[in-house]
Short mmCIF file of C-alpha atoms in Angstrom, two decimals:
data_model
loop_
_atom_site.label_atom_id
_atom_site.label_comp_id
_atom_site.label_asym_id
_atom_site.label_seq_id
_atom_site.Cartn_x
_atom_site.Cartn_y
_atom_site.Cartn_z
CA UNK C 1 -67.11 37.77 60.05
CA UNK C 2 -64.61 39.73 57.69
CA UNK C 3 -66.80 42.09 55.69
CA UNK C 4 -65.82 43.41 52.31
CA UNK C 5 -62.68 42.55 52.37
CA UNK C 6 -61.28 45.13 55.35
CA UNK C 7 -57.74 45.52 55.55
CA UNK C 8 -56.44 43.88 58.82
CA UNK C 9 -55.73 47.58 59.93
CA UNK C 10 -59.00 48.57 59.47
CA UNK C 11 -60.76 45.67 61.32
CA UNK C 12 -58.35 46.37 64.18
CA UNK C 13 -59.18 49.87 64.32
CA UNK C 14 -62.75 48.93 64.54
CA UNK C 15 -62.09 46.37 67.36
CA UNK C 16 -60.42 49.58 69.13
CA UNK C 17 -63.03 51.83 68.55
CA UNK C 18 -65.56 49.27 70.08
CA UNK C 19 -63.51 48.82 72.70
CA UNK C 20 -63.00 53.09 73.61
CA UNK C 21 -66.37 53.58 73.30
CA UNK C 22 -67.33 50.51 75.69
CA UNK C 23 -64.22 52.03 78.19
CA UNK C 24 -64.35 55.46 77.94
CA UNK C 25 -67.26 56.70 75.93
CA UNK C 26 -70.12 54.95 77.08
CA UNK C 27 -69.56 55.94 81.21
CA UNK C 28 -69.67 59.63 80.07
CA UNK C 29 -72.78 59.00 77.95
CA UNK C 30 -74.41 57.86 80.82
CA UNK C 31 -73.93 60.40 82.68
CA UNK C 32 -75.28 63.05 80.76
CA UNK C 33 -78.57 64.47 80.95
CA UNK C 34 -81.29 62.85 78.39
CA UNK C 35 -81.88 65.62 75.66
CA UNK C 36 -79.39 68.12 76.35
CA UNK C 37 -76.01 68.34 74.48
CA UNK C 38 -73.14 66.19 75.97
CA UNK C 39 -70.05 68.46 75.71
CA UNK C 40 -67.96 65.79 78.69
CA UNK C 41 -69.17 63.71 75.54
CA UNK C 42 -67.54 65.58 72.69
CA UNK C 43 -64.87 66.73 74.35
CA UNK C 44 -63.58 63.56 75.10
CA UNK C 45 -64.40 62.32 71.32
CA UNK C 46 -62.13 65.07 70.69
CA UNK C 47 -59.06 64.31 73.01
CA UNK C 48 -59.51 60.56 71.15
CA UNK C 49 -58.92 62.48 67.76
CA UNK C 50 -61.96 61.07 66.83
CA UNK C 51 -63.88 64.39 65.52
CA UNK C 52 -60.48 65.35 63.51
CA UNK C 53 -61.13 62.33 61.52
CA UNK C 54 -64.06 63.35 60.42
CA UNK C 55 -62.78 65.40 57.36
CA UNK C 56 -59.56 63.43 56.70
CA UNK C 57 -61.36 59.71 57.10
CA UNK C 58 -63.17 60.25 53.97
CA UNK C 59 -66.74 57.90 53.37
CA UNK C 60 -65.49 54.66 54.60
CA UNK C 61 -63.84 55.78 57.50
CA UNK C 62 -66.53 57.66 58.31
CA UNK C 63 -68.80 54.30 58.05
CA UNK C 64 -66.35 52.48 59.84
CA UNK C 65 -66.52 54.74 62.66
CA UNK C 66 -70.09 55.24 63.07
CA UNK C 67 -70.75 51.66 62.90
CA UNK C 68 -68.06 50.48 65.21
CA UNK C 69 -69.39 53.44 67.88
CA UNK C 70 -72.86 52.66 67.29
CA UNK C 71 -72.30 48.63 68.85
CA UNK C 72 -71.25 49.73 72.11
CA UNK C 73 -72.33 53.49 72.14
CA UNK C 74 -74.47 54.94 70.74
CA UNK C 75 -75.03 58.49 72.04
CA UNK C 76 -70.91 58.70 71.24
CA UNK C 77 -71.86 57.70 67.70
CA UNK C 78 -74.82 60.15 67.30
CA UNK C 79 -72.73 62.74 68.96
CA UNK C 80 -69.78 62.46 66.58
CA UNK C 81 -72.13 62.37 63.51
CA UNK C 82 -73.68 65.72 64.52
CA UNK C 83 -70.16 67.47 64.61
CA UNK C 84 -69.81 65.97 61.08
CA UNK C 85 -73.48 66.77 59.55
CA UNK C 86 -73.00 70.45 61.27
CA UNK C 87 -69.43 71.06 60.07
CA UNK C 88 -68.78 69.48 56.82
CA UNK C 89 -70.13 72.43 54.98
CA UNK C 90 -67.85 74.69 56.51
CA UNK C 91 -65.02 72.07 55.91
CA UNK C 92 -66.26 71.24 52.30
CA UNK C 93 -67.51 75.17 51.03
CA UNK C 94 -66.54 77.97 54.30
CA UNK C 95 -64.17 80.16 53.50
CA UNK C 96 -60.09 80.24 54.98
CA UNK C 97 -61.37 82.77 57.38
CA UNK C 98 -64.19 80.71 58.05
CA UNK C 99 -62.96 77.43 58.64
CA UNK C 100 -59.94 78.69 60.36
CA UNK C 101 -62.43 80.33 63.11
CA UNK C 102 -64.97 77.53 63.71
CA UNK C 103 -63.44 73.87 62.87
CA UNK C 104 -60.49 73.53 65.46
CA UNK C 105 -63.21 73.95 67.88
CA UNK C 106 -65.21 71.56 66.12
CA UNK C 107 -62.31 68.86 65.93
CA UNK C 108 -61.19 69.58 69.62
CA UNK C 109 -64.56 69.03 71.02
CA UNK C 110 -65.27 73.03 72.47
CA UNK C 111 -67.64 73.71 69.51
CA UNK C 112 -71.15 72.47 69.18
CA UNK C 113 -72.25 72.27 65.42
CA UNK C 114 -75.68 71.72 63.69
CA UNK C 115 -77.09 71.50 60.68
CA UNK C 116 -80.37 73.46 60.23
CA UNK C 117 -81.95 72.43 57.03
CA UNK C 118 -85.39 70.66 58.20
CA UNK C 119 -88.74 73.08 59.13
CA UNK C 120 -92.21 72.73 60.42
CA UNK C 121 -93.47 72.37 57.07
CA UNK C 122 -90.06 71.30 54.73
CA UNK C 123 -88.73 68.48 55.94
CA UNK C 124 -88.66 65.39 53.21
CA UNK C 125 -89.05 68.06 50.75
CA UNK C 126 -86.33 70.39 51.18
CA UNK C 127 -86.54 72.26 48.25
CA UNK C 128 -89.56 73.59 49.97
CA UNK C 129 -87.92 75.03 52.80
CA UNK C 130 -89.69 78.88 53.59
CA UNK C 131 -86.97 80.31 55.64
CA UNK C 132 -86.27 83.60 53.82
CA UNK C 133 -83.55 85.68 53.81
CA UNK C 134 -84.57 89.22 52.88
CA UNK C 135 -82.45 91.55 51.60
CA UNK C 136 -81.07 94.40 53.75
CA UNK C 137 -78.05 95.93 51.49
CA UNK C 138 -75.69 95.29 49.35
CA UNK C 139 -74.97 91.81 50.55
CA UNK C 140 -76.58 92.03 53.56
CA UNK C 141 -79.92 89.95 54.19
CA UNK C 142 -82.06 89.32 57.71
CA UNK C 143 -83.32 86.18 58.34
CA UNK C 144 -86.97 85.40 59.12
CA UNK C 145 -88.63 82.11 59.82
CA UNK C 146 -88.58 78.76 61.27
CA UNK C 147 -86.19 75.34 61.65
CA UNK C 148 -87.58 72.32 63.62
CA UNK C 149 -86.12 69.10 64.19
CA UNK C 150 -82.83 70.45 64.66
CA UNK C 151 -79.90 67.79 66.16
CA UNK C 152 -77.91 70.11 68.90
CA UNK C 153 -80.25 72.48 69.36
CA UNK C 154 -80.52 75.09 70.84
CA UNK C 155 -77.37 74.44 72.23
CA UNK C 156 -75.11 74.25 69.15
CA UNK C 157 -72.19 77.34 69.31
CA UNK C 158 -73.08 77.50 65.06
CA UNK C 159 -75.91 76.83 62.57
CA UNK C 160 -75.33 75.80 59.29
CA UNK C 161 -78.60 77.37 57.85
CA UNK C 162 -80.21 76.82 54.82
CA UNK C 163 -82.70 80.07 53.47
CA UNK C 164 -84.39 81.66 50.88
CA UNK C 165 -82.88 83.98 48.55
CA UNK C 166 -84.72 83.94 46.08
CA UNK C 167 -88.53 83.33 45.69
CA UNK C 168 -90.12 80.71 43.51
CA UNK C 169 -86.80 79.45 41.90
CA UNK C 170 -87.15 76.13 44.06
CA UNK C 171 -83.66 74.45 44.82
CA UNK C 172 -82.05 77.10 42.89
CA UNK C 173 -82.77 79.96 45.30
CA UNK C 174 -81.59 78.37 48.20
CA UNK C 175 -78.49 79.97 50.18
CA UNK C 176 -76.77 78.19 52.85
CA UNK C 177 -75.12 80.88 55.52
CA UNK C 178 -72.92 80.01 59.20
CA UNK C 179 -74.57 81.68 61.67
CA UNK C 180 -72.79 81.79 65.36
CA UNK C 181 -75.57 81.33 67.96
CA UNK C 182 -75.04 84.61 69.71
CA UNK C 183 -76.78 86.60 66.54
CA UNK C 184 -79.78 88.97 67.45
CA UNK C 185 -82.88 87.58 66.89
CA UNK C 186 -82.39 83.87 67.04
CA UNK C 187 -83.89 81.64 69.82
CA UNK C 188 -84.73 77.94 69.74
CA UNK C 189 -85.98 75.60 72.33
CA UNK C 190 -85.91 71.69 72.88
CA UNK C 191 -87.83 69.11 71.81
CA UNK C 192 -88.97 65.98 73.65
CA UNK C 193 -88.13 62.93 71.40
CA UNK C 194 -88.70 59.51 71.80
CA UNK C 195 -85.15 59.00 71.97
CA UNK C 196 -83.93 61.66 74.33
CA UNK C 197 -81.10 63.38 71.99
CA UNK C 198 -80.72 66.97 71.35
CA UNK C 199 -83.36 67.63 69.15
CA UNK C 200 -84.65 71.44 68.62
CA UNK C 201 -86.49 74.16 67.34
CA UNK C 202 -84.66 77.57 65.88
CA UNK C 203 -86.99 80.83 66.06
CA UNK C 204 -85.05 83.73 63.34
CA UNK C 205 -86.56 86.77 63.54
CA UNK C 206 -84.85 89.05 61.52
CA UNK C 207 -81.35 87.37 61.96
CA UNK C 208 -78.53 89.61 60.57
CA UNK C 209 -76.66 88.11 57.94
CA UNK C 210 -73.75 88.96 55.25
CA UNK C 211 -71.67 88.00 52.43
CA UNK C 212 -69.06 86.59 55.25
CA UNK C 213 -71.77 84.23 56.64
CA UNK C 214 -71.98 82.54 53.26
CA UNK C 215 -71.61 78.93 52.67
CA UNK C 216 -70.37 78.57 48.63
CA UNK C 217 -72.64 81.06 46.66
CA UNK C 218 -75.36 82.36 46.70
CA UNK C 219 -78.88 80.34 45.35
CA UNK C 220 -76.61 77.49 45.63
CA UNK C 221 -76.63 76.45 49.27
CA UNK C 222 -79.06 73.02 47.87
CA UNK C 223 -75.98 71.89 46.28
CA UNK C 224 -74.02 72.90 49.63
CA UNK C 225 -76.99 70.59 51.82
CA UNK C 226 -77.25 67.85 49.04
CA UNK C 227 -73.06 67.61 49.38
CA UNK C 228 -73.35 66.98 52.76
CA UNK C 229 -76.23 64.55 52.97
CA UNK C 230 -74.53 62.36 49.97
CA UNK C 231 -71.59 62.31 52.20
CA UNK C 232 -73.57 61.17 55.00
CA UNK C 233 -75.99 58.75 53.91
CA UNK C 234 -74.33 56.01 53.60
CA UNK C 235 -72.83 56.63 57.57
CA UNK C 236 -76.22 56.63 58.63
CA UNK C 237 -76.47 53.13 57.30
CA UNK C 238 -73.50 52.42 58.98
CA UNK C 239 -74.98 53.49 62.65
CA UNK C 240 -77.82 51.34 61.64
CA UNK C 241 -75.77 48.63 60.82
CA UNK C 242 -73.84 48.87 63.95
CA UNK C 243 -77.29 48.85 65.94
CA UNK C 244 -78.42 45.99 64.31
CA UNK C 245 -74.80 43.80 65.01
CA UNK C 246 -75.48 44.95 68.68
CA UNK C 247 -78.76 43.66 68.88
CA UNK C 248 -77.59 40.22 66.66
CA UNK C 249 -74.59 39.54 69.19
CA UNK C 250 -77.06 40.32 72.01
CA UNK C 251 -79.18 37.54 70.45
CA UNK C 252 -77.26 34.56 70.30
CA UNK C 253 -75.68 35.34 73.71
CA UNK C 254 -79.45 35.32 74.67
CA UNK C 255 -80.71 32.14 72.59
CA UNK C 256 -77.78 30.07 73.79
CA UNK C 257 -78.35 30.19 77.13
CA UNK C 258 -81.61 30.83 77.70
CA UNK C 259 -83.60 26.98 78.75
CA UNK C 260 -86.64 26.63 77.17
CA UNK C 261 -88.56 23.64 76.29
CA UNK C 262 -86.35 20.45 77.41
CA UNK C 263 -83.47 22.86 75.58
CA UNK C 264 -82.56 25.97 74.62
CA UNK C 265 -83.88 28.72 72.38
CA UNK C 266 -81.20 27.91 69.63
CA UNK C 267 -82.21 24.48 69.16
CA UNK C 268 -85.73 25.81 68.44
CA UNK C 269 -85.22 25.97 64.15
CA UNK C 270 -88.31 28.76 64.41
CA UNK C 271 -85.59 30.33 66.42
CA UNK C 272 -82.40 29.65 64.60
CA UNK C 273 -83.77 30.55 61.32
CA UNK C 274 -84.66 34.15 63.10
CA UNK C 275 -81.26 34.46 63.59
CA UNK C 276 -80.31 33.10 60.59
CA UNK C 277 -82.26 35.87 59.25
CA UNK C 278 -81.16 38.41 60.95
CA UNK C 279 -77.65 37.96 60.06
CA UNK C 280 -77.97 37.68 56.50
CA UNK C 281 -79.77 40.90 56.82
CA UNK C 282 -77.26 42.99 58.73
CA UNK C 283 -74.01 41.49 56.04
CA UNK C 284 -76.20 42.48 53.32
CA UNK C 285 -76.33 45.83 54.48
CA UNK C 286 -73.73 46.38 55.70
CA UNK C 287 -71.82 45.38 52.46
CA UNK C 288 -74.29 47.86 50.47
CA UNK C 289 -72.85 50.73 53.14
CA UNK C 290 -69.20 49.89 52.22
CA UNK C 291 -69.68 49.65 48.92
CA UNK C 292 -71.45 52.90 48.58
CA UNK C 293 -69.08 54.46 50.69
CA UNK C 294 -66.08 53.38 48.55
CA UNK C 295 -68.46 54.97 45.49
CA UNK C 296 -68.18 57.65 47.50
CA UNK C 297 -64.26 57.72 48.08
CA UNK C 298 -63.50 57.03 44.01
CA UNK C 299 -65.62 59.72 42.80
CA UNK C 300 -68.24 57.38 40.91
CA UNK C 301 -71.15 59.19 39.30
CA UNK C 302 -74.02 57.00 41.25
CA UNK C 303 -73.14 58.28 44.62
CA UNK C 304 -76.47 59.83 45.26
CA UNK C 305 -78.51 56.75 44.01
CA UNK C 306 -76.21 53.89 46.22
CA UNK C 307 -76.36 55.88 49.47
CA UNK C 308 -79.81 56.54 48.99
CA UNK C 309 -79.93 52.29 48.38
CA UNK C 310 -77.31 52.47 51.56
CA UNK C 311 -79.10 54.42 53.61
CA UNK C 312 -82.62 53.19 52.82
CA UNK C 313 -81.45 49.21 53.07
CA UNK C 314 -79.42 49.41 56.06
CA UNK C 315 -82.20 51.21 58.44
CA UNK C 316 -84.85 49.28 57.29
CA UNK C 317 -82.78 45.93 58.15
CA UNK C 318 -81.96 47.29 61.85
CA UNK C 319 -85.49 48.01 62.28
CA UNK C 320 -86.43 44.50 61.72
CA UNK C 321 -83.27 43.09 63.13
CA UNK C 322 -84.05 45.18 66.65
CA UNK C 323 -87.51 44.73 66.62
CA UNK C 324 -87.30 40.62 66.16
CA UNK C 325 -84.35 40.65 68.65
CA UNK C 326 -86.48 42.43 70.88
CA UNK C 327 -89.39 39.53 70.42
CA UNK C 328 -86.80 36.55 70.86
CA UNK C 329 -85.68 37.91 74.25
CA UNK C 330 -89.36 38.29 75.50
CA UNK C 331 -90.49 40.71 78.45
CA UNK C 332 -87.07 41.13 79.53
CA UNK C 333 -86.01 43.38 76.75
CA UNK C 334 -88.60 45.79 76.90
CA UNK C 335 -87.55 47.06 80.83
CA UNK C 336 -85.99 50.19 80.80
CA UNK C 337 -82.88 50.36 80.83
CA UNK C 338 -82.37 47.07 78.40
CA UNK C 339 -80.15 47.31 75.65
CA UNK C 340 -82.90 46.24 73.20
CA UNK C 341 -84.88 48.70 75.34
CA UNK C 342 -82.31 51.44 74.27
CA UNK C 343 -81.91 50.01 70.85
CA UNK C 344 -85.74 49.94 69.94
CA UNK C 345 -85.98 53.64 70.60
CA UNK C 346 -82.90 54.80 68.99
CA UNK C 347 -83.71 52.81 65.28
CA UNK C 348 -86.76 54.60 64.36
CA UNK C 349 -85.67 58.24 63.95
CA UNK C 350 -82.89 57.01 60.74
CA UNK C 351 -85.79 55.75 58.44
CA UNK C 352 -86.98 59.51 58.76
CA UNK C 353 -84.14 62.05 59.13
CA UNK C 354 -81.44 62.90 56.71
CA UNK C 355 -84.17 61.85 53.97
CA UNK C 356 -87.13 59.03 54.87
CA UNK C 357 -87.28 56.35 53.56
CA UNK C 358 -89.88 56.99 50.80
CA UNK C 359 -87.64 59.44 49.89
CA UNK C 360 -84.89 57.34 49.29
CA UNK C 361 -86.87 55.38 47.00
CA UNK C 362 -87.70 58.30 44.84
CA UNK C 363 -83.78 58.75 44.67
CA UNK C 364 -83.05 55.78 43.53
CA UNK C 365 -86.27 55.53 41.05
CA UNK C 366 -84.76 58.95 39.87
CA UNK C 367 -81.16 57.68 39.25
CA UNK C 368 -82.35 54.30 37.39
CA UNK C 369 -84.62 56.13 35.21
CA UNK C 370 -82.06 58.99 34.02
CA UNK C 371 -79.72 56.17 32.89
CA UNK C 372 -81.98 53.57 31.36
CA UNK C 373 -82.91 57.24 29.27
CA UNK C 374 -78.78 58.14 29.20
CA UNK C 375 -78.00 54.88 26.72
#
């Protein structure tokens, strides 16, 4: 089903992209080793010219992407949105001297990038973060303090990091600095998640810092993190999106074959209208990802509030479209190993990270109210 009215160029690059990642992505995803870093992984994402697009794709592209990955791989689609999420602040506020030393690597695959916003005790609320960067000369700070749920590490070769500069100013006194792993004073260790992707904790004790480490200006780095997630929002709906087509295609294969009752499973209507359902859901969604994403592209003022509706609609609908997918194929689909298996533990982390969901309703709440009060 043509969505959105694609360009026959762009719905052929998705078929490709399905196909690479079915080919050549998803044997090297298998072989890596469950929450460690894949760099056979990004590498190869790289040599595809598939990281390079990241910064040149702009929103849609980006969606399109992610989504196509995400239906036949989806550590290649997590591990391309993690060079993205890590990197675009470099790409959208570094420095020439900065970006000219850290995103080749990025778009060739030999650089590991994460973005270190989230901590023990700041993670829907941001703002909040307590990391603190104190000062230690003229433009010189040290950082002290604590990031958890980190994607990539503590493997990542940079940190975009997010700390406080200045105390009890809120989102105002937030500064967001590149830090290269090797720095004195940082150490990290993994996490074990319920989907096994690289997923850490950062340790900064007294982390050296300068004015060249700085991402835009200083107090502004919310602006730098709030840039980024805006940007990437909507893609998250778009992995969702492609999770929930995977587990929709995997259904009707399923309930057309499968004998049940003098028939089979389709010519139950309880069943049918379950996959009725469930594809209404997933168009819906995934036409509220494209059109945000096109916001995105034109420079409309609502960005923030439709991928917040994006990113809120489209993981809520794979949830239910997995998790009913997974009840239509029985027993069979919750053996290791299963692609609903797979899928049910991959869609729960996106209606938490990058903003949960109850934060995406305050978003949008936000946005409605400040224009009903704008007229």
């Amino acid at each position: 089903m043509t969505a959105f009215s694609l360009e026959p160029a762009q719905l052929a690059w998705c078929a490709e992209l399905r196909a690479l990642a079915a080919e050549r992505l998803r044997p090297l995803a298998e072989k890596g080793e469950p929450g460690r870093v894949n760099r056979a992984l990004v590498a190869e994402l790289g040599r595809q010219g598939l990281l390079g697009r990241l910064f040149t794709s702009g929103a849609l592209g980006l969606c399109l992407m992610r989504e196509s990955l995400a239906q036949a791989c989806t550590e290649a689609e997590t591990a391309l949105a993690l060079q993205g999420l890590g990197a675009h602040p470099v790409h959208a506020c570094g420095t020439p001297a900065q970006r000219e030393r850290w995103l080749p690597g990025v778009t060739d695959g030999t650089t590991i990038a994460a973005f270190a916003l989230s901590e023990p005790g700041a993670g829907s609320d941001a703002a909040a973060l307590r990391l603190t960067a104190h000062p230690d000369g003229p433009a010189r700070w040290r950082l002290t303090g604590d990031k958890c749920w980190i994607s990539n590490a503590p493997e990542a070769d940079f940190y975009t990091v997010f700390a406080r500069t200045t105390p009890g100013a809120g989102a105002r006194g937030i500064t967001a600095f590149l830090l290269p792993a090797d720095r004195p004073g940082l150490t990290g260790r993994g996490l074990d998640m319920l989907s096994p992707h690289p997923v850490g904790a950062l340790g900064l004790d007294g982390v050296p810092v300068t004015a060249d480490d700085v991402l835009g200006e200083v107090d502004r780095g919310f602006r730098v993190a709030m840039g980024t997630l805006n940007l990437f929002r909507p893609s998250v709906g778009a992995f969702a999106v492609g999770m929930a087509q995977a587990a929709l295609d995997a259904t009707l294969a399923h309930t057309a074959r499968r004998d049940a009752f003098g028939g089979t499973l389709r010519d139950l209507q309880a069943v049918a209208h379950q996959v009725a359902e469930m594809a209404l859901r997933t168009e819906a969604a995934r036409l509220m990802v494209y059109a945000a994403a096109t916001a995105y592209d034109a420079g409309a003022p609502d960005v923030p509030g439709r991928s917040a509706m994006a990113k809120l609609l489209a993981t809520e609908t794979a949830q239910y479209v997995v998790d009913t997918a997974v009840q239509l194929h029985g027993a069979r689909a919750l053996r290791r190993g299963h692609l609903l298996e797979h899928l049910y533990r991959e869609v729960r982390a996106p209606r938490i990270y990058e903003g949960a969901s109850e934060v995406q309703r305050g978003i949008i709440a936000k946005e409605l109210y400040a224009r009903q009060e704008a007229r």
